[in-house]
C-alpha cells in the first residue's frame, strides 16, 4: 500500500507538546507525516526538532524556503492544522501569510488541498467576534473546522490541558477528508 502524505501543522498551544505521539498515531494509520510549525511553536519544541525530523523522515519546517530552493516535502494529500491558535485562524481567514504554515494553508485553498483545522483557544479568546467570523470564512472556503459541538470546545482561561485536546477526532476527520478527495 502506498502511504498518503499528511501535512501536520501546529501553532503554539499546549497540545503541540503531544505532537510526537500524534505523528506516531498517524504513521500507524499509514500516513507519511510532514510537520510544520509556527515560529513560536518551533521555539517551544526547539529541543525536540531533530528527533521530530527523525521520526517523520522529513525536515520540520517553520519558515518559507528561499526562492529557487527545492521543495523538501512530498505533495500533501491532506493538511491537518491542529492546534490552530486564535492568531493563526484569524491570519489565515484574512489572508495574512506572514508564517510558513499559514501561507501553505492559505494557498492550499486555491490548490484544492483537503484541509482540516481544529482551533485551540481559551474561552476569553472565544468571545472575540473575529474568531467566529474567521471560522465562518474558512468553512465557506471548504475548510473543515472542528470547533464547537462535535469539535474543540474552549476551556476557561488557564484551565486547559494538553491531554484533553481531541487529537483522535482531528486525525479521523483528516482521514475522511482525504478519502473523499
N, CA and C atoms as an extended XYZ file, in Angstrom:
543
Properties=species:S:1:pos:R:3:atomname:S:1:resname:S:1:resid:I:1 pbc="F F F"
N         0.836       -1.173        0.000 N   UNK     1
C         0.000        0.000        0.000 CA  UNK     1
C         0.886        1.244        0.000 C   UNK     1
N         0.597        2.171       -0.890 N   UNK     2
C         1.328        3.426       -0.922 CA  UNK     2
C         0.783        4.337        0.160 C   UNK     2
N         1.678        4.904        0.950 N   UNK     3
C         1.205        5.783        2.013 CA  UNK     3
C         0.798        7.133        1.422 C   UNK     3
N        -0.119        7.761        2.107 N   UNK     4
C        -0.541        9.100        1.734 CA  UNK     4
C         0.179       10.085        2.637 C   UNK     4
N         0.282       11.316        2.162 N   UNK     5
C         1.035       12.324        2.898 CA  UNK     5
C         0.107       13.266        3.643 C   UNK     5
N         0.370       13.373        4.939 N   UNK     6
C        -0.343       14.280        5.828 CA  UNK     6
C         0.603       15.398        6.221 C   UNK     6
N         0.215       16.630        5.914 N   UNK     7
C         0.918       17.771        6.478 CA  UNK     7
C         0.253       18.062        7.808 C   UNK     7
N         0.997       17.906        8.874 N   UNK     8
C         0.521       18.212       10.220 CA  UNK     8
C         1.128       19.538       10.620 C   UNK     8
N         0.281       20.544       10.772 N   UNK     9
C         0.726       21.885       11.130 CA  UNK     9
C         0.237       22.206       12.528 C   UNK     9
N         1.076       22.888       13.298 N   UNK    10
C         0.715       23.204       14.675 CA  UNK    10
C         1.164       24.615       15.044 C   UNK    10
N         0.293       25.286       15.769 N   UNK    11
C         0.593       26.586       16.362 CA  UNK    11
C         1.041       26.367       17.803 C   UNK    11
N         1.482       27.440       18.422 N   UNK    12
C         1.954       27.378       19.801 CA  UNK    12
C         0.781       27.374       20.773 C   UNK    12
N         0.334       26.194       21.105 N   UNK    13
C        -0.698       25.957       22.117 CA  UNK    13
C        -0.286       24.681       22.849 C   UNK    13
N        -0.702       24.515       24.092 N   UNK    14
C        -0.241       23.359       24.872 CA  UNK    14
C        -0.338       21.989       24.176 C   UNK    14
N        -1.375       21.686       23.376 N   UNK    15
C        -1.401       20.373       22.733 CA  UNK    15
C        -0.228       20.109       21.783 C   UNK    15
N         0.471       21.152       21.368 N   UNK    16
C         1.631       20.980       20.497 CA  UNK    16
C         2.687       20.092       21.152 C   UNK    16
N         2.733       20.091       22.468 N   UNK    17
C         3.718       19.268       23.165 CA  UNK    17
C         3.443       17.767       22.997 C   UNK    17
N         2.297       17.400       22.485 N   UNK    18
C         1.965       15.988       22.236 CA  UNK    18
C         2.198       15.572       20.790 C   UNK    18
N         2.822       16.427       19.984 N   UNK    19
C         2.892       16.195       18.555 CA  UNK    19
C         3.631       14.904       18.190 C   UNK    19
N         4.625       14.494       18.938 N   UNK    20
C         5.329       13.240       18.616 CA  UNK    20
C         4.370       12.052       18.698 C   UNK    20
N         3.552       12.020       19.732 N   UNK    21
C         2.574       10.932       19.869 CA  UNK    21
C         1.573       10.968       18.718 C   UNK    21
N         1.162       12.149       18.310 N   UNK    22
C         0.202       12.301       17.212 CA  UNK    22
C         0.829       11.812       15.906 C   UNK    22
N         2.086       12.151       15.687 N   UNK    23
C         2.790       11.678       14.490 CA  UNK    23
C         2.830       10.151       14.483 C   UNK    23
N         3.173        9.553       15.607 N   UNK    24
C         3.239        8.089       15.684 CA  UNK    24
C         1.876        7.457       15.420 C   UNK    24
N         0.819        8.071       15.938 N   UNK    25
C        -0.535        7.564       15.698 CA  UNK    25
C        -0.878        7.637       14.212 C   UNK    25
N        -0.554        8.765       13.589 N   UNK    26
C        -0.837        8.920       12.157 CA  UNK    26
C        -0.013        7.935       11.330 C   UNK    26
N         1.240        7.746       11.692 N   UNK    27
C         2.085        6.798       10.963 CA  UNK    27
C         1.554        5.379       11.097 C   UNK    27
N         1.053        5.028       12.259 N   UNK    28
C         0.487        3.694       12.460 CA  UNK    28
C        -0.744        3.481       11.586 C   UNK    28
N        -1.373        4.587       11.192 N   UNK    29
C        -2.541        4.514       10.311 CA  UNK    29
C        -2.142        4.645        8.838 C   UNK    29
N        -0.828        4.610        8.564 N   UNK    30
C        -0.359        4.589        7.185 CA  UNK    30
C         0.025        5.930        6.586 C   UNK    30
N         0.043        6.981        7.371 N   UNK    31
C         0.385        8.306        6.852 CA  UNK    31
C         1.892        8.529        6.830 C   UNK    31
N         2.366        9.187        5.773 N   UNK    32
C         3.692        9.786        5.727 CA  UNK    32
C         3.482       11.208        6.231 C   UNK    32
N         4.064       11.560        7.366 N   UNK    33
C         3.772       12.828        8.034 CA  UNK    33
C         4.903       13.829        7.820 C   UNK    33
N         4.527       15.042        7.436 N   UNK    34
C         5.442       16.176        7.354 CA  UNK    34
C         4.966       17.189        8.388 C   UNK    34
N         5.856       17.629        9.260 N   UNK    35
C         5.491       18.516       10.355 CA  UNK    35
C         5.902       19.948       10.065 C   UNK    35
N         4.919       20.853       10.142 N   UNK    36
C         5.159       22.280       10.015 CA  UNK    36
C         4.698       22.984       11.277 C   UNK    36
N         5.478       23.953       11.716 N   UNK    37
C         5.188       24.658       12.966 CA  UNK    37
C         5.231       26.162       12.747 C   UNK    37
N         4.412       26.883       13.498 N   UNK    38
C         4.573       28.326       13.516 CA  UNK    38
C         5.912       28.622       14.184 C   UNK    38
N         6.473       29.811       13.973 N   UNK    39
C         7.764       30.106       14.603 CA  UNK    39
C         7.756       29.937       16.126 C   UNK    39
N         6.696       30.346       16.783 N   UNK    40
C         6.654       30.195       18.241 CA  UNK    40
C         6.560       28.725       18.636 C   UNK    40
N         5.765       27.939       17.911 N   UNK    41
C         5.699       26.501       18.205 CA  UNK    41
C         7.061       25.855       17.997 C   UNK    41
N         7.782       26.266       16.964 N   UNK    42
C         9.132       25.728       16.731 CA  UNK    42
C        10.058       26.092       17.884 C   UNK    42
N         9.914       27.281       18.416 N   UNK    43
C        10.739       27.681       19.563 CA  UNK    43
C        10.379       26.831       20.781 C   UNK    43
N         9.074       26.594       20.996 N   UNK    44
C         8.648       25.757       22.123 CA  UNK    44
C         9.241       24.354       22.028 C   UNK    44
N         9.334       23.821       20.808 N   UNK    45
C         9.801       22.446       20.607 CA  UNK    45
C        11.256       22.384       20.161 C   UNK    45
N        12.000       23.471       20.329 N   UNK    46
C        13.354       23.559       19.784 CA  UNK    46
C        14.250       22.386       20.203 C   UNK    46
N        14.112       21.905       21.413 N   UNK    47
C        14.941       20.779       21.866 CA  UNK    47
C        14.532       19.451       21.234 C   UNK    47
N        13.359       19.413       20.602 N   UNK    48
C        12.838       18.172       20.029 CA  UNK    48
C        12.857       18.145       18.507 C   UNK    48
N        13.261       19.229       17.856 N   UNK    49
C        13.124       19.317       16.400 CA  UNK    49
C        13.905       18.239       15.656 C   UNK    49
N        15.123       17.939       16.087 N   UNK    50
C        15.902       16.893       15.420 CA  UNK    50
C        15.216       15.536       15.571 C   UNK    50
N        14.721       15.251       16.757 N   UNK    51
C        14.019       13.985       16.979 CA  UNK    51
C        12.730       13.895       16.180 C   UNK    51
N        12.018       15.004       16.063 N   UNK    52
C        10.790       15.014       15.268 CA  UNK    52
C        11.095       14.830       13.789 C   UNK    52
N        12.181       15.413       13.314 N   UNK    53
C        12.593       15.207       11.921 CA  UNK    53
C        12.964       13.740       11.690 C   UNK    53
N        13.650       13.134       12.634 N   UNK    54
C        13.994       11.714       12.513 CA  UNK    54
C        12.737       10.853       12.536 C   UNK    54
N        11.797       11.218       13.381 N   UNK    55
C        10.544       10.459       13.481 CA  UNK    55
C         9.764       10.505       12.173 C   UNK    55
N         9.694       11.666       11.544 N   UNK    56
C         8.916       11.802       10.304 CA  UNK    56
C         9.715       11.424        9.065 C   UNK    56
N        11.033       11.522        9.147 N   UNK    57
C        11.858       11.292        7.965 CA  UNK    57
C        11.907       12.511        7.052 C   UNK    57
N        11.413       13.640        7.528 N   UNK    58
C        11.389       14.889        6.763 CA  UNK    58
C        11.842       16.030        7.668 C   UNK    58
N        12.431       17.069        7.089 N   UNK    59
C        12.763       18.224        7.916 CA  UNK    59
C        11.500       18.847        8.504 C   UNK    59
N        11.593       19.318        9.733 N   UNK    60
C        10.499       20.077       10.333 CA  UNK    60
C        10.646       21.495        9.801 C   UNK    60
N         9.542       22.039        9.290 N   UNK    61
C         9.604       23.375        8.674 CA  UNK    61
C         8.817       24.377        9.496 C   UNK    61
N         9.405       25.566        9.633 N   UNK    62
C         8.711       26.677       10.276 CA  UNK    62
C         8.946       27.980        9.532 C   UNK    62
N         9.701       27.911        8.459 N   UNK    63
C         9.992       29.090        7.661 CA  UNK    63
C         9.826       28.769        6.181 C   UNK    63
N         9.537       29.813        5.418 N   UNK    64
C         9.471       29.659        3.967 CA  UNK    64
C        10.852       29.288        3.434 C   UNK    64
N        10.877       28.507        2.369 N   UNK    65
C        12.143       28.210        1.700 CA  UNK    65
C        12.547       29.425        0.876 C   UNK    65
N        13.811       29.490        0.546 N   UNK    66
C        14.294       30.580       -0.287 CA  UNK    66
C        13.914       30.334       -1.743 C   UNK    66
N        13.731       31.384       -2.527 N   UNK    67
C        13.439       31.197       -3.950 CA  UNK    67
C        14.507       30.332       -4.605 C   UNK    67
N        14.074       29.400       -5.422 N   UNK    68
C        14.991       28.508       -6.116 CA  UNK    68
C        15.354       27.256       -5.345 C   UNK    68
N        15.091       27.215       -4.049 N   UNK    69
C        15.368       26.002       -3.281 CA  UNK    69
C        14.324       24.938       -3.618 C   UNK    69
N        14.743       23.687       -3.675 N   UNK    70
C        13.771       22.628       -3.958 CA  UNK    70
C        12.828       22.416       -2.775 C   UNK    70
N        11.637       21.933       -3.078 N   UNK    71
C        10.703       21.583       -2.013 CA  UNK    71
C        11.157       20.253       -1.428 C   UNK    71
N        11.302       20.196       -0.117 N   UNK    72
C        11.852       19.003        0.530 CA  UNK    72
C        10.772       18.030        0.997 C   UNK    72
N         9.526       18.377        0.799 N   UNK    73
C         8.418       17.515        1.213 CA  UNK    73
C         7.686       16.967       -0.001 C   UNK    73
N         7.103       15.773        0.116 N   UNK    74
C         6.211       15.287       -0.942 CA  UNK    74
C         4.917       16.110       -0.948 C   UNK    74
N         4.177       16.012       -2.021 N   UNK    75
C         2.902       16.717       -2.142 CA  UNK    75
C         1.920       16.196       -1.084 C   UNK    75
N         1.147       17.113       -0.504 N   UNK    76
C         0.175       16.739        0.538 CA  UNK    76
C        -1.079       16.129       -0.060 C   UNK    76
N        -1.562       15.070        0.590 N   UNK    77
C        -2.889       14.541        0.277 CA  UNK    77
C        -3.943       15.228        1.132 C   UNK    77
N        -3.537       15.676        2.312 N   UNK    78
C        -4.433       16.388        3.223 CA  UNK    78
C        -3.566       17.187        4.195 C   UNK    78
N        -4.131       18.294        4.670 N   UNK    79
C        -3.473       19.097        5.692 CA  UNK    79
C        -4.346       19.080        6.941 C   UNK    79
N        -3.708       18.873        8.079 N   UNK    80
C        -4.367       18.996        9.376 CA  UNK    80
C        -3.653       20.097       10.140 C   UNK    80
N        -4.353       21.175       10.410 N   UNK    81
C        -3.784       22.296       11.171 CA  UNK    81
C        -4.390       22.246       12.560 C   UNK    81
N        -3.621       21.658       13.480 N   UNK    82
C        -4.094       21.488       14.854 CA  UNK    82
C        -2.887       21.363       15.773 C   UNK    82
N        -2.856       22.029       16.863 N   UNK    83
C        -3.793       23.063       17.269 CA  UNK    83
C        -3.564       24.345       16.479 C   UNK    83
N        -4.642       24.996       16.131 N   UNK    84
C        -4.594       26.277       15.431 CA  UNK    84
C        -5.032       27.365       16.412 C   UNK    84
N        -4.152       28.292       16.691 N   UNK    85
C        -4.437       29.324       17.679 CA  UNK    85
C        -5.330       30.425       17.113 C   UNK    85
N        -5.777       31.273       18.002 N   UNK    86
C        -6.567       32.458       17.658 CA  UNK    86
C        -5.860       33.263       16.569 C   UNK    86
N        -4.577       33.514       16.755 N   UNK    87
C        -3.814       34.286       15.784 CA  UNK    87
C        -3.743       33.581       14.430 C   UNK    87
N        -3.454       32.297       14.434 N   UNK    88
C        -3.322       31.562       13.174 CA  UNK    88
C        -4.644       31.483       12.421 C   UNK    88
N        -5.725       31.204       13.119 N   UNK    89
C        -7.041       31.130       12.473 CA  UNK    89
C        -7.402       32.474       11.842 C   UNK    89
N        -7.225       33.553       12.596 N   UNK    90
C        -7.576       34.870       12.073 CA  UNK    90
C        -6.665       35.289       10.928 C   UNK    90
N        -5.379       35.043       11.045 N   UNK    91
C        -4.450       35.374        9.963 CA  UNK    91
C        -4.816       34.630        8.687 C   UNK    91
N        -5.108       33.352        8.810 N   UNK    92
C        -5.468       32.514        7.672 CA  UNK    92
C        -6.725       33.045        6.999 C   UNK    92
N        -7.755       33.277        7.765 N   UNK    93
C        -9.024       33.740        7.196 CA  UNK    93
C        -8.880       35.100        6.524 C   UNK    93
N        -7.987       35.933        7.051 N   UNK    94
C        -7.783       37.269        6.493 CA  UNK    94
C        -6.728       37.284        5.382 C   UNK    94
N        -6.089       36.149        5.137 N   UNK    95
C        -5.082       36.073        4.082 CA  UNK    95
C        -3.752       36.688        4.462 C   UNK    95
N        -3.459       36.756        5.732 N   UNK    96
C        -2.187       37.310        6.212 CA  UNK    96
C        -1.206       36.148        6.367 C   UNK    96
N        -0.312       36.024        5.417 N   UNK    97
C         0.528       34.828        5.324 CA  UNK    97
C         1.969       35.092        5.741 C   UNK    97
N         2.146       35.695        6.889 N   UNK    98
C         3.491       36.016        7.355 CA  UNK    98
C         4.227       34.814        7.946 C   UNK    98
N         3.541       33.712        8.183 N   UNK    99
C         4.208       32.499        8.658 CA  UNK    99
C         4.037       31.387        7.627 C   UNK    99
N         4.997       30.490        7.611 N   UNK   100
C         5.016       29.390        6.651 CA  UNK   100
C         3.725       28.568        6.684 C   UNK   100
N         3.308       28.103        7.853 N   UNK   101
C         2.148       27.215        7.887 CA  UNK   101
C         0.879       27.937        7.448 C   UNK   101
N         0.715       29.195        7.831 N   UNK   102
C        -0.472       29.940        7.402 CA  UNK   102
C        -0.417       30.180        5.892 C   UNK   102
N         0.768       30.431        5.365 N   UNK   103
C         0.901       30.594        3.924 CA  UNK   103
C         0.525       29.340        3.162 C   UNK   103
N         0.954       28.186        3.654 N   UNK   104
C         0.648       26.924        2.969 CA  UNK   104
C        -0.856       26.634        3.006 C   UNK   104
N        -1.489       26.828        4.156 N   UNK   105
C        -2.930       26.528        4.213 CA  UNK   105
C        -3.740       27.538        3.415 C   UNK   105
N        -3.293       28.785        3.377 N   UNK   106
C        -3.999       29.781        2.570 CA  UNK   106
C        -3.886       29.427        1.093 C   UNK   106
N        -2.703       29.066        0.647 N   UNK   107
C        -2.503       28.666       -0.743 CA  UNK   107
C        -3.215       27.345       -1.041 C   UNK   107
N        -3.289       26.491       -0.023 N   UNK   108
C        -3.957       25.202       -0.192 CA  UNK   108
C        -5.415       25.331       -0.585 C   UNK   108
N        -6.055       26.416       -0.183 N   UNK   109
C        -7.450       26.646       -0.597 CA  UNK   109
C        -7.510       26.706       -2.112 C   UNK   109
N        -6.645       27.515       -2.708 N   UNK   110
C        -6.631       27.662       -4.160 CA  UNK   110
C        -6.170       26.418       -4.894 C   UNK   110
N        -5.331       25.626       -4.241 N   UNK   111
C        -4.836       24.393       -4.857 CA  UNK   111
C        -5.798       23.221       -4.667 C   UNK   111
N        -6.826       23.424       -3.861 N   UNK   112
C        -7.798       22.355       -3.630 CA  UNK   112
C        -7.291       21.240       -2.731 C   UNK   112
N        -6.344       21.536       -1.854 N   UNK   113
C        -5.830       20.519       -0.933 CA  UNK   113
C        -6.842       20.347        0.203 C   UNK   113
N        -7.353       19.147        0.408 N   UNK   114
C        -8.289       18.936        1.523 CA  UNK   114
C        -7.629       19.344        2.836 C   UNK   114
N        -8.347       20.149        3.611 N   UNK   115
C        -7.763       20.694        4.834 CA  UNK   115
C        -8.753       20.651        5.982 C   UNK   115
N        -8.231       20.256        7.133 N   UNK   116
C        -8.989       20.231        8.385 CA  UNK   116
C        -8.250       21.117        9.374 C   UNK   116
N        -8.995       21.904       10.119 N   UNK   117
C        -8.408       22.726       11.179 CA  UNK   117
C        -9.163       22.476       12.469 C   UNK   117
N        -8.418       22.427       13.554 N   UNK   118
C        -9.056       22.356       14.858 CA  UNK   118
C        -8.406       23.406       15.751 C   UNK   118
N        -9.169       24.450       16.061 N   UNK   119
C        -8.624       25.504       16.921 CA  UNK   119
C        -8.298       24.998       18.319 C   UNK   119
N        -7.502       25.806       18.986 N   UNK   120
C        -7.239       25.624       20.410 CA  UNK   120
C        -7.172       27.025       20.991 C   UNK   120
N        -8.295       27.463       21.509 N   UNK   121
C        -8.399       28.805       22.084 CA  UNK   121
C        -9.085       28.697       23.435 C   UNK   121
N        -8.768       29.634       24.325 N   UNK   122
C        -9.471       29.625       25.599 CA  UNK   122
C       -10.765       30.426       25.474 C   UNK   122
N       -11.590       30.346       26.498 N   UNK   123
C       -12.906       30.978       26.457 CA  UNK   123
C       -12.816       32.492       26.308 C   UNK   123
N       -11.757       33.101       26.809 N   UNK   124
C       -11.612       34.552       26.653 CA  UNK   124
C       -11.419       34.914       25.181 C   UNK   124
N       -10.557       34.203       24.481 N   UNK   125
C       -10.390       34.444       23.045 CA  UNK   125
C       -11.670       34.127       22.283 C   UNK   125
N       -12.372       33.110       22.713 N   UNK   126
C       -13.583       32.686       22.009 CA  UNK   126
C       -14.673       33.748       22.023 C   UNK   126
N       -14.602       34.697       22.948 N   UNK   127
C       -15.612       35.757       22.981 CA  UNK   127
C       -15.337       36.858       21.967 C   UNK   127
N       -14.141       36.874       21.401 N   UNK   128
C       -13.808       37.900       20.406 CA  UNK   128
C       -14.559       37.588       19.107 C   UNK   128
N       -15.299       38.544       18.612 N   UNK   129
C       -16.152       38.311       17.436 CA  UNK   129
C       -15.378       37.878       16.199 C   UNK   129
N       -14.125       38.298       16.079 N   UNK   130
C       -13.370       37.947       14.871 CA  UNK   130
C       -13.155       36.444       14.750 C   UNK   130
N       -13.059       35.739       15.859 N   UNK   131
C       -12.840       34.294       15.778 CA  UNK   131
C       -13.982       33.618       15.035 C   UNK   131
N       -15.215       33.907       15.410 N   UNK   132
C       -16.349       33.281       14.724 CA  UNK   132
C       -16.443       33.722       13.271 C   UNK   132
N       -16.104       34.971       12.991 N   UNK   133
C       -16.082       35.432       11.595 CA  UNK   133
C       -15.047       34.653       10.791 C   UNK   133
N       -13.875       34.471       11.377 N   UNK   134
C       -12.806       33.759       10.678 CA  UNK   134
C       -13.162       32.296       10.452 C   UNK   134
N       -13.738       31.660       11.450 N   UNK   135
C       -14.151       30.262       11.284 CA  UNK   135
C       -15.205       30.154       10.194 C   UNK   135
N       -16.163       31.059       10.177 N   UNK   136
C       -17.195       31.054        9.129 CA  UNK   136
C       -16.558       31.246        7.749 C   UNK   136
N       -15.605       32.152        7.650 N   UNK   137
C       -14.919       32.402        6.372 CA  UNK   137
C       -14.196       31.154        5.890 C   UNK   137
N       -13.471       30.494        6.774 N   UNK   138
C       -12.748       29.284        6.380 CA  UNK   138
C       -13.712       28.178        5.968 C   UNK   138
N       -14.788       28.012        6.705 N   UNK   139
C       -15.779       26.996        6.339 CA  UNK   139
C       -16.393       27.296        4.976 C   UNK   139
N       -16.655       28.565        4.692 N   UNK   140
C       -17.216       28.943        3.384 CA  UNK   140
C       -16.251       28.600        2.247 C   UNK   140
N       -14.961       28.548        2.549 N   UNK   141
C       -13.965       28.230        1.528 CA  UNK   141
C       -13.635       26.732        1.486 C   UNK   141
N       -14.418       25.927        2.185 N   UNK   142
C       -14.278       24.481        2.106 CA  UNK   142
C       -13.394       23.843        3.158 C   UNK   142
N       -12.952       24.608        4.126 N   UNK   143
C       -12.122       24.051        5.200 CA  UNK   143
C       -13.037       23.426        6.251 C   UNK   143
N       -12.725       22.210        6.654 N   UNK   144
C       -13.452       21.579        7.748 CA  UNK   144
C       -12.855       22.095        9.052 C   UNK   144
N       -13.621       22.893        9.775 N   UNK   145
C       -13.149       23.458       11.033 CA  UNK   145
C       -13.874       22.752       12.174 C   UNK   145
N       -13.123       22.026       12.976 N   UNK   146
C       -13.675       21.269       14.097 CA  UNK   146
C       -13.696       22.170       15.328 C   UNK   146
N       -14.784       22.900       15.469 N   UNK   147
C       -14.897       23.867       16.553 CA  UNK   147
C       -16.339       23.924       17.000 C   UNK   147
N       -16.535       23.938       18.306 N   UNK   148
C       -17.887       23.930       18.849 CA  UNK   148
C       -18.314       22.495       19.097 C   UNK   148
N       -19.620       22.289       19.179 N   UNK   149
C       -20.138       20.951       19.449 CA  UNK   149
C       -19.634       19.961       18.401 C   UNK   149
N       -19.063       18.859       18.865 N   UNK   150
C       -18.507       17.856       17.969 CA  UNK   150
C       -17.068       18.134       17.563 C   UNK   150
N       -16.483       19.189       18.112 N   UNK   151
C       -15.094       19.550       17.824 CA  UNK   151
C       -14.433       20.061       19.085 C   UNK   151
N       -13.508       20.965       18.934 N   UNK   152
C       -12.861       21.564       20.094 CA  UNK   152
C       -13.799       22.573       20.732 C   UNK   152
N       -13.922       22.495       22.037 N   UNK   153
C       -14.718       23.472       22.781 CA  UNK   153
C       -13.801       24.183       23.768 C   UNK   153
N       -13.820       25.519       23.757 N   UNK   154
C       -12.898       26.288       24.601 CA  UNK   154
C       -13.071       26.014       26.088 C   UNK   154
N       -11.935       26.082       26.787 N   UNK   155
C       -11.896       25.965       28.244 CA  UNK   155
C       -11.767       27.358       28.843 C   UNK   155
N       -12.118       27.509       30.114 N   UNK   156
C       -11.827       28.788       30.771 CA  UNK   156
C       -10.326       29.083       30.717 C   UNK   156
N        -9.963       30.349       30.660 N   UNK   157
C        -8.552       30.747       30.610 CA  UNK   157
C        -7.761       30.076       31.722 C   UNK   157
N        -6.630       29.469       31.338 N   UNK   158
C        -5.736       28.864       32.311 CA  UNK   158
C        -6.125       27.487       32.796 C   UNK   158
N        -7.223       26.924       32.286 N   UNK   159
C        -7.660       25.623       32.791 CA  UNK   159
C        -7.494       24.494       31.784 C   UNK   159
N        -6.997       24.797       30.602 N   UNK   160
C        -6.880       23.774       29.573 CA  UNK   160
C        -5.799       22.759       29.884 C   UNK   160
N        -5.926       21.604       29.305 N   UNK   161
C        -4.965       20.529       29.491 CA  UNK   161
C        -4.634       19.941       28.123 C   UNK   161
N        -3.334       19.817       27.791 N   UNK   162
C        -2.995       19.218       26.506 CA  UNK   162
C        -3.616       17.832       26.320 C   UNK   162
N        -3.763       17.095       27.424 N   UNK   163
C        -4.297       15.739       27.331 CA  UNK   163
C        -5.787       15.732       26.972 C   UNK   163
N        -6.472       16.852       27.134 N   UNK   164
C        -7.886       16.910       26.816 CA  UNK   164
C        -8.180       17.316       25.390 C   UNK   164
N        -7.145       17.627       24.616 N   UNK   165
C        -7.342       18.051       23.229 CA  UNK   165
C        -7.745       16.841       22.392 C   UNK   165
N        -8.805       16.935       21.593 N   UNK   166
C        -9.324       15.764       20.868 CA  UNK   166
C        -8.552       15.420       19.590 C   UNK   166
N        -7.298       15.013       19.763 N   UNK   167
C        -6.458       14.661       18.621 CA  UNK   167
C        -7.068       13.557       17.760 C   UNK   167
N        -7.659       12.559       18.394 N   UNK   168
C        -8.246       11.450       17.630 CA  UNK   168
C        -9.317       11.942       16.676 C   UNK   168
N       -10.132       12.854       17.117 N   UNK   169
C       -11.172       13.449       16.272 CA  UNK   169
C       -10.535       14.155       15.077 C   UNK   169
N        -9.463       14.892       15.312 N   UNK   170
C        -8.792       15.626       14.236 CA  UNK   170
C        -8.188       14.676       13.206 C   UNK   170
N        -7.509       13.635       13.676 N   UNK   171
C        -6.904       12.677       12.747 CA  UNK   171
C        -7.963       11.936       11.935 C   UNK   171
N        -9.047       11.568       12.573 N   UNK   172
C       -10.131       10.876       11.857 CA  UNK   172
C       -10.750       11.793       10.806 C   UNK   172
N       -10.944       13.046       11.135 N   UNK   173
C       -11.508       13.999       10.174 CA  UNK   173
C       -10.567       14.179        8.968 C   UNK   173
N        -9.260       14.242        9.230 N   UNK   174
C        -8.296       14.364        8.131 CA  UNK   174
C        -8.350       13.143        7.216 C   UNK   174
N        -8.461       11.975        7.816 N   UNK   175
C        -8.557       10.738        7.028 CA  UNK   175
C        -9.825       10.756        6.165 C   UNK   175
N       -10.947       11.134        6.761 N   UNK   176
C       -12.195       11.189        5.998 CA  UNK   176
C       -12.135       12.223        4.886 C   UNK   176
N       -11.531       13.363        5.165 N   UNK   177
C       -11.418       14.422        4.153 CA  UNK   177
C       -10.552       13.941        2.987 C   UNK   177
N        -9.456       13.255        3.274 N   UNK   178
C        -8.591       12.726        2.222 CA  UNK   178
C        -9.293       11.629        1.429 C   UNK   178
N       -10.070       10.797        2.113 N   UNK   179
C       -10.774        9.711        1.436 CA  UNK   179
C       -11.811       10.238        0.445 C   UNK   179
N       -12.367       11.412        0.728 N   UNK   180
C       -13.392       11.997       -0.151 CA  UNK   180
C       -12.794       12.796       -1.300 C   UNK   180
N       -11.478       13.040       -1.241 N   UNK   181
C       -10.856       13.873       -2.279 CA  UNK   181
C       -10.650       13.103       -3.571 C   UNK   181
